Coordinates of C-alpha atoms and ligand atoms in Angstrom, one line a residue:
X117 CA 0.0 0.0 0.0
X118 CA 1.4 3.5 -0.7
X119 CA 1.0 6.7 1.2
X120 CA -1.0 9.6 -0.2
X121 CA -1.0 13.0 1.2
X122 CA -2.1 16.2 -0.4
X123 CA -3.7 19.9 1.1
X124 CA -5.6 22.7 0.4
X125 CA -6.0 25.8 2.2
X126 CA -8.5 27.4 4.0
X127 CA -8.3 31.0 2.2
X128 CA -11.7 30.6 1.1
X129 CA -14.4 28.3 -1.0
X130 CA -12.9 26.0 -3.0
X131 CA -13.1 26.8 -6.4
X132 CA -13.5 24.5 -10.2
X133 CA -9.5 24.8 -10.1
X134 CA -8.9 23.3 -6.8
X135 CA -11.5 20.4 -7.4
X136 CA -10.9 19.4 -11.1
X137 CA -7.1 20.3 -10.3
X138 CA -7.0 17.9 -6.9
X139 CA -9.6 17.1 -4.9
X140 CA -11.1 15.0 -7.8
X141 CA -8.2 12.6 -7.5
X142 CA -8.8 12.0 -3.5
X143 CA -11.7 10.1 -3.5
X144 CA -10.1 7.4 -6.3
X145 CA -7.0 7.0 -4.3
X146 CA -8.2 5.7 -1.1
X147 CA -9.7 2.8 -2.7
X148 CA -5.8 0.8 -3.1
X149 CA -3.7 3.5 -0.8
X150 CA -3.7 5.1 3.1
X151 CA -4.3 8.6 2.3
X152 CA -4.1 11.8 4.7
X153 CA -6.0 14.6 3.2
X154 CA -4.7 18.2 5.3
X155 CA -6.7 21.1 5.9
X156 CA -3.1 23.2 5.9
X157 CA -4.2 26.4 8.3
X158 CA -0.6 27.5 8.9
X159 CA 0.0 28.2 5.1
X160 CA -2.8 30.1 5.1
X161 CA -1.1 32.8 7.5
X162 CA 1.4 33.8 5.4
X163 CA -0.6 36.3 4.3
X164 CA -2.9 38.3 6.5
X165 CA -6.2 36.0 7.8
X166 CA -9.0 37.2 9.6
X167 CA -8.2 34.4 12.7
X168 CA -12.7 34.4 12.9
X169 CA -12.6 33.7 8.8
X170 CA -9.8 31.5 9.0
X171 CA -12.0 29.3 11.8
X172 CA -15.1 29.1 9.5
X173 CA -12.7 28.4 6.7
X174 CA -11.0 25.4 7.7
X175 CA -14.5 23.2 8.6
X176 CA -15.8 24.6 5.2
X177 CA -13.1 22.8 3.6
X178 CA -12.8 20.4 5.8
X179 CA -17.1 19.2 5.0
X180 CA -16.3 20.0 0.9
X181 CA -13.7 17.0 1.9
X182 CA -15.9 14.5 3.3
X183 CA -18.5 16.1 0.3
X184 CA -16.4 15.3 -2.4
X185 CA -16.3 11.6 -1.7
X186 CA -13.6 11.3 0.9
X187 CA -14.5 8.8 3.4
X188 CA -12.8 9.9 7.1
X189 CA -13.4 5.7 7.6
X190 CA -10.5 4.9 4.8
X191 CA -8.8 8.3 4.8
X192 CA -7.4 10.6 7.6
X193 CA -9.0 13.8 7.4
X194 CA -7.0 16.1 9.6
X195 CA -5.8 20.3 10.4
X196 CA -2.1 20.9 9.7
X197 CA -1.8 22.6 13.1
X198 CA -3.3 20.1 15.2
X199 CA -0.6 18.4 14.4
X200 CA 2.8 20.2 15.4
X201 CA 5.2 17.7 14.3
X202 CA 4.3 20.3 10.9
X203 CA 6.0 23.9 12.4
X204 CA 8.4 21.3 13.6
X205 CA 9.9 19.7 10.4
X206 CA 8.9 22.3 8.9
X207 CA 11.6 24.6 10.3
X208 CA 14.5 21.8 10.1
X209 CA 13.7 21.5 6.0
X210 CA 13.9 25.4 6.3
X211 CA 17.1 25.0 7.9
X212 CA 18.2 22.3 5.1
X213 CA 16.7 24.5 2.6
X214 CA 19.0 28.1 0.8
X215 CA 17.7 30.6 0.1
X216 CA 18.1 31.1 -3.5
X217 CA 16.0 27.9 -4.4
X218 CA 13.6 29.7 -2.7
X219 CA 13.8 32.7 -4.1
X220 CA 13.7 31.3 -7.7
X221 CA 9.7 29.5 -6.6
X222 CA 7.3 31.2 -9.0
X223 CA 4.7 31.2 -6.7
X224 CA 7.1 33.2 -4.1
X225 CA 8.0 36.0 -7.7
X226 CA 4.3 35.6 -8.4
X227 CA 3.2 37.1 -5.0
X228 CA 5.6 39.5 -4.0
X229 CA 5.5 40.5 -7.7
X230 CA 5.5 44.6 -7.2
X231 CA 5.6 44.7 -3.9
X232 CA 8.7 46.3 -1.6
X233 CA 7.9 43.7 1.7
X234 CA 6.1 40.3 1.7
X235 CA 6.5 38.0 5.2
X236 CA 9.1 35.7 5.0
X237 CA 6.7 32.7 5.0
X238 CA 5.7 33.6 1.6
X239 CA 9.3 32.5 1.0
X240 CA 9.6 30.3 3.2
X241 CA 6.3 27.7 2.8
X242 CA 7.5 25.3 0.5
X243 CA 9.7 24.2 3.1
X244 CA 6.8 23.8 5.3
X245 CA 4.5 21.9 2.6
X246 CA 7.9 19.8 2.1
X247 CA 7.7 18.9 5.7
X248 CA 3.6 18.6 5.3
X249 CA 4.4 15.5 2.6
X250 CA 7.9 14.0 3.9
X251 CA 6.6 13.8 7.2
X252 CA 4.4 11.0 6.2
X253 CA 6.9 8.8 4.2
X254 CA 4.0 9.7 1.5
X255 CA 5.1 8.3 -2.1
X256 CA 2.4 10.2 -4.2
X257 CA 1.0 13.8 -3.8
X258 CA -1.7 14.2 -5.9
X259 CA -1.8 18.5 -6.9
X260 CA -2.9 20.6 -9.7
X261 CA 0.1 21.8 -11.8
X262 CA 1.0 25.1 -10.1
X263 CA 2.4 22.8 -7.2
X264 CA 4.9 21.0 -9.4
X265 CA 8.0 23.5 -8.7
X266 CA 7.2 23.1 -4.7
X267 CA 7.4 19.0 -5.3
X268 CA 10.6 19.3 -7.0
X269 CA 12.0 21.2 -4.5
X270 CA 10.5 18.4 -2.1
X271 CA 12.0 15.7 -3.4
X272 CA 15.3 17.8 -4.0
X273 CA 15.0 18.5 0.0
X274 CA 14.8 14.5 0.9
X275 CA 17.6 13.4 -1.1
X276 CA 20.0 16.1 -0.2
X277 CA 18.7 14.9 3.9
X278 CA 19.4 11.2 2.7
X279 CA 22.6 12.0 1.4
X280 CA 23.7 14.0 4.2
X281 CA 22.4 11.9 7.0
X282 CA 21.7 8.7 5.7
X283 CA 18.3 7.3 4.5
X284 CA 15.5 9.7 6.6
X285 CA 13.2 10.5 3.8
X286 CA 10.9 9.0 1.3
X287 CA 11.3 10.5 -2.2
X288 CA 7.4 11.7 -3.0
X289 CA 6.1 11.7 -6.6
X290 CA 3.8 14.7 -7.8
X291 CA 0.5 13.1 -8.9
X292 CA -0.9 15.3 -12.1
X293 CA -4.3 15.4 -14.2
X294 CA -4.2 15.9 -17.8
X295 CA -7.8 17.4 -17.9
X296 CA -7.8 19.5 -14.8
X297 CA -4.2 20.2 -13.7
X298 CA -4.6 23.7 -14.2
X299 CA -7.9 25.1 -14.9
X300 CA -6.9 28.8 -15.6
X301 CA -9.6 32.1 -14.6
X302 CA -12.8 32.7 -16.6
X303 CA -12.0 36.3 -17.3
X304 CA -8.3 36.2 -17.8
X305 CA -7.1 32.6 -19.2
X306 CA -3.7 33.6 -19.1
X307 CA -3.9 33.5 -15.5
X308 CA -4.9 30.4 -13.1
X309 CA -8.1 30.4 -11.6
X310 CA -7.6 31.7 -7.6
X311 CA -9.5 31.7 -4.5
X312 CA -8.3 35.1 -4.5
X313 CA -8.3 37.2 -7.0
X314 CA -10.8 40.0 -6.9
X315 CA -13.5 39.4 -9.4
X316 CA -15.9 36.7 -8.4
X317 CA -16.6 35.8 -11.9
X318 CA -13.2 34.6 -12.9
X319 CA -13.7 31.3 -10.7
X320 CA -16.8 29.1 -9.8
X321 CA -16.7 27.7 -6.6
X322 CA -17.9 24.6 -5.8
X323 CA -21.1 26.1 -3.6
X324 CA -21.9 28.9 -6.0
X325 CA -25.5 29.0 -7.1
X326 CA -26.4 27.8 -10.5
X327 CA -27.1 31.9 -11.4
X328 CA -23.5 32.5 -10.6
X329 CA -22.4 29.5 -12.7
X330 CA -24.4 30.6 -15.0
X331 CA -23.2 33.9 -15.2
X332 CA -19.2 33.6 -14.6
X333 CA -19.5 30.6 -18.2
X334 CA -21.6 33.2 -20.5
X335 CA -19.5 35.8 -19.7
X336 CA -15.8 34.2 -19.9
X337 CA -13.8 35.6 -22.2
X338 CA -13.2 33.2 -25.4
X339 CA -11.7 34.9 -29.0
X340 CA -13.2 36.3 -32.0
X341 CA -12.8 33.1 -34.1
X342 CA -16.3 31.8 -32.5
X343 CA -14.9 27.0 -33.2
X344 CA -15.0 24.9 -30.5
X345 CA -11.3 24.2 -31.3
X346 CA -8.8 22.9 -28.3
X347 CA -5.3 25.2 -28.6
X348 CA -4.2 26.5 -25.5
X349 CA -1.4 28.8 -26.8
X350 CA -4.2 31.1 -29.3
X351 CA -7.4 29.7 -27.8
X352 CA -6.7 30.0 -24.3
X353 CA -10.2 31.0 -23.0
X354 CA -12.2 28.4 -25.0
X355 CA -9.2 25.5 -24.4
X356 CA -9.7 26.3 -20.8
X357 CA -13.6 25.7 -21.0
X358 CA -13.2 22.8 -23.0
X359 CA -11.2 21.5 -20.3
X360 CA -13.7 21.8 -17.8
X361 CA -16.2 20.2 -20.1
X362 CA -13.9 17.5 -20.5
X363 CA -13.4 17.1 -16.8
X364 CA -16.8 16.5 -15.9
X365 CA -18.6 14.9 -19.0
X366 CA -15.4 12.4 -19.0
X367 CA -15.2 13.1 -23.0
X368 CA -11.7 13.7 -24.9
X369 CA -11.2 16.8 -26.0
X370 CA -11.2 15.3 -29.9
X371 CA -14.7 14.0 -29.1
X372 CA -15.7 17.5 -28.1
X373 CA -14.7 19.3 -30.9
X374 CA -16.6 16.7 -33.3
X375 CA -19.7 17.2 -31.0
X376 CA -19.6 21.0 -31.6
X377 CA -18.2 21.1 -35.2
X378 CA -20.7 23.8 -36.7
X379 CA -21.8 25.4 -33.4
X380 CA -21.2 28.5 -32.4
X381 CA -19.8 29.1 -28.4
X382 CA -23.2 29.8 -27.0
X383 CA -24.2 26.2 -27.8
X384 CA -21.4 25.1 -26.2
X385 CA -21.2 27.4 -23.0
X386 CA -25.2 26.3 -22.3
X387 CA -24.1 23.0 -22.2
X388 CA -20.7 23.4 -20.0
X389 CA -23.2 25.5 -17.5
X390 CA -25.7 22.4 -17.4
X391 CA -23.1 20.0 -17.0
X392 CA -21.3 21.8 -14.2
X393 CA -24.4 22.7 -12.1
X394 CA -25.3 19.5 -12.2
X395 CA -21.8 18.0 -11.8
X396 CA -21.6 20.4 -8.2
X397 CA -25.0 19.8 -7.1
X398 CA -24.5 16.5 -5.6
X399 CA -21.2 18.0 -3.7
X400 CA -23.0 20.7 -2.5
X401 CA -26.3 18.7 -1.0
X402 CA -23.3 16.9 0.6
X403 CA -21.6 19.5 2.2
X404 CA -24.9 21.0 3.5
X405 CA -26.0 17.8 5.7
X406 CA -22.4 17.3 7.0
X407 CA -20.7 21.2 7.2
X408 CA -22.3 21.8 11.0
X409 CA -22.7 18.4 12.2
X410 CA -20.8 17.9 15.4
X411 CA -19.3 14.2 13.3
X412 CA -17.3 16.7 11.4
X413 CA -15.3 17.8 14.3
X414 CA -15.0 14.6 15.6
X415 CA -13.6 13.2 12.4
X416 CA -10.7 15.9 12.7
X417 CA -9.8 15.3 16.0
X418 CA -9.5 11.6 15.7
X419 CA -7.9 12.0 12.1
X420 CA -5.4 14.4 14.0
X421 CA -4.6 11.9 16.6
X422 CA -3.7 9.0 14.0
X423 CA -1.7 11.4 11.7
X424 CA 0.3 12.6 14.9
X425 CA 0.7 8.9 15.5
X426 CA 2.5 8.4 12.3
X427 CA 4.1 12.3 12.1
X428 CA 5.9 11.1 16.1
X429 CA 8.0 7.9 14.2
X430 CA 8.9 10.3 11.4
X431 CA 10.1 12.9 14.1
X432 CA 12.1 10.4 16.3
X433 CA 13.9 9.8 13.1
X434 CA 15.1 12.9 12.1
X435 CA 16.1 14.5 15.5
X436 CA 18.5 11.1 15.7
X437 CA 20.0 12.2 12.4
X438 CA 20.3 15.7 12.7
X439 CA 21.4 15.1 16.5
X440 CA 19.0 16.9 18.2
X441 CA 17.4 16.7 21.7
X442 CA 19.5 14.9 24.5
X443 CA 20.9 11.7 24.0
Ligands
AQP766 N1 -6.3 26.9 -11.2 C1 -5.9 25.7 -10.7 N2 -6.0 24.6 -11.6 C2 -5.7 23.4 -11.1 N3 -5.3 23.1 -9.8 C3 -5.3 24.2 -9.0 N4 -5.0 24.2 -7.7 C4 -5.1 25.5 -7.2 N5 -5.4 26.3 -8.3 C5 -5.6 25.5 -9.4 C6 -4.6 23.1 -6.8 O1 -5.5 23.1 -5.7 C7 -4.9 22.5 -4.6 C8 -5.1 23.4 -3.4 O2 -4.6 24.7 -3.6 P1 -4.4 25.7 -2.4 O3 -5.7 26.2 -2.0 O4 -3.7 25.0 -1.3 O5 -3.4 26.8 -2.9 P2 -3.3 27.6 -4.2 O6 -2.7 26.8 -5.2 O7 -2.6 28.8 -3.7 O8 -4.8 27.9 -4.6 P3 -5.5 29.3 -5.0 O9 -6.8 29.1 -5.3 O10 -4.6 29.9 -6.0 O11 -5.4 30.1 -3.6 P4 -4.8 31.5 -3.3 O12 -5.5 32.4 -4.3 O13 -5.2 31.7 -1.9 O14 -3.4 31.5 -3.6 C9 -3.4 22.4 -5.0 O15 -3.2 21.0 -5.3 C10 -3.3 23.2 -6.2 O16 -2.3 22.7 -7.1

């Protein structure tokens, strides 16, 4: 059996990026693996929370979980800071960590793009999600696309530990979708779709009303040339769509563009909103009966309680190597 561990954070509703991106691949892999599934709180503090949104935040995510298809029965559903063994590693890997691979993390230029001060965990998080994944011996991470830099530098953080101190780490592989690794905004396809950017109508999030769904497809921005036609590089904004389409109908993207040969994008966009309303509304129903249910709490405590079980092993192991603690 191999280990699974992947995050989201509780900066706000999940949104079709997320889902088709990661979540989507949860439920599947706790059929043949033992999965751990993080609600990771303290990288959502490296920028500026508001600690009563933040609260709210991490049981929404936490029930959009259990809603997507995760069972807490096969799966441990758990917060990153209920667990501290995370601050923990986290600060050794930033220790085994320089600065300039840091530094060179797009996410890290994307963020501080334009700005004279950022706080240093915007720099230094990827050390923490490094010790989020290592600390679990996990094998596969299963993330959207934007998270492939961070697992390189993951695995480049385990081997340079194993070489230094001996075998300490498992090596993780990235786990990545071809349909929804990176599902990129409605209003600007050049840019991924983001819990927060300030327009509501460049994302859908997976409790929107069907209005809003509605409303954020007709209006995303496509091209002039008016074919269903995948090509990313010209057709960004309809290539994006089409992935979506794929994503939930299940259809390649060649069978699409037969299926549309000859219509125009409003024919195309109806169908993408029908198909995603109803592709959310079972999550959503979900999420209702379970999001203030006094189970959902108790699922996180006990799921905190096993992952600290296996994050304590992990931990015994690397203050030995790195010769910490007393004797
Ligand atoms: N646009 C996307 N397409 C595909 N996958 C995506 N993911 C995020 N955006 C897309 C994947 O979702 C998982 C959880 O992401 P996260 O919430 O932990 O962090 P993020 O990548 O920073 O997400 P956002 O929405 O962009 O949040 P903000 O705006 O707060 O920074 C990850 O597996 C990620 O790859």
């Amino acid at each position: 059996m191999k280990r699974v561990f992947s995050g989201v954070q509780p900066t706000g509703n999940i949104h079709l990026g997320n889902y088709l991106g990661a979540l989507v691949q949860f439920p599947e892999l706790q059929q043949d693996n033992e999965c751990l599934y993080c609600i990771v709180d303290e990288h959502a503090i490296t920028v500026p929370q508001d600690p009563k949104e933040l609260k709210k935040h991490i049981l929404d995510v936490a029930a959009l979980y259990i809603a997507v298809g995760i069972d807490p029965k096969k799966s441990i559903v758990f917060v990153q800071s209920e667990v501290s063994a995370h601050a923990e590693l986290g600060w050794i890997l930033i220790c085994a960590s320089n600065t300039g691979e840091l530094f060179r993390m797009t996410q890290f230029k994307a963020k501080s793009h334009g700005k004279e001060s950022v706080g240093t965990g915007l720099l230094t998080y990827p050390a923490l999600m490094a010790a989020d994944i290592l600390l679990y011996d996990t094998d596969i991470v299963p993330v959207g696309n934007d998270q492939k830099q961070h697992i390189e530098l993951t695995r480049d953080l385990a081997i340079r530990v194993n070489n230094k101190y001996g075998k300490t780490f498992v090596v993780p592989d990235g786990r990545f979708l071809k349909a929804g690794a990176r599902i990129m905004a409605l209003d600007d396809p050049t840019a991924k779709m983001s819990k927060s950017a300030v327009n509501e109508m460049s994302r859908i999030s997976l409790l929107d009303e069907p209005s809003k769904i509605k409303k954020a497809i007709m209006r995303a921005t496509t091209d002039s040339e008016g074919s269903v036609r995948f090509d990313m590089e010209n057709k960004p904004g309809i290539s994006n769509l089409m992935n979506i389409y794929s994503a939930f109908s299940g259809k390649s993207l060649e069978d699409i563009e037969k299926d549309y040969e000859g219509h125009g994008y409003g024919d195309f966009k109806k169908d993408l909103v029908e198909l995603t309303v109803d592709g959310l509304a079972p999550i959503k129903a979900h999420y209702e009966e379970i999001r203030y249910s006094d189970e959902l709490v108790r699922t996180l405590h006990e799921g905190a309680e096993r992952a600290d079980a296996i994050a304590q092993k992990t931990m015994k192991r690397v203050r030995e190597k790195f010769g910490l603690g007393l004797e």
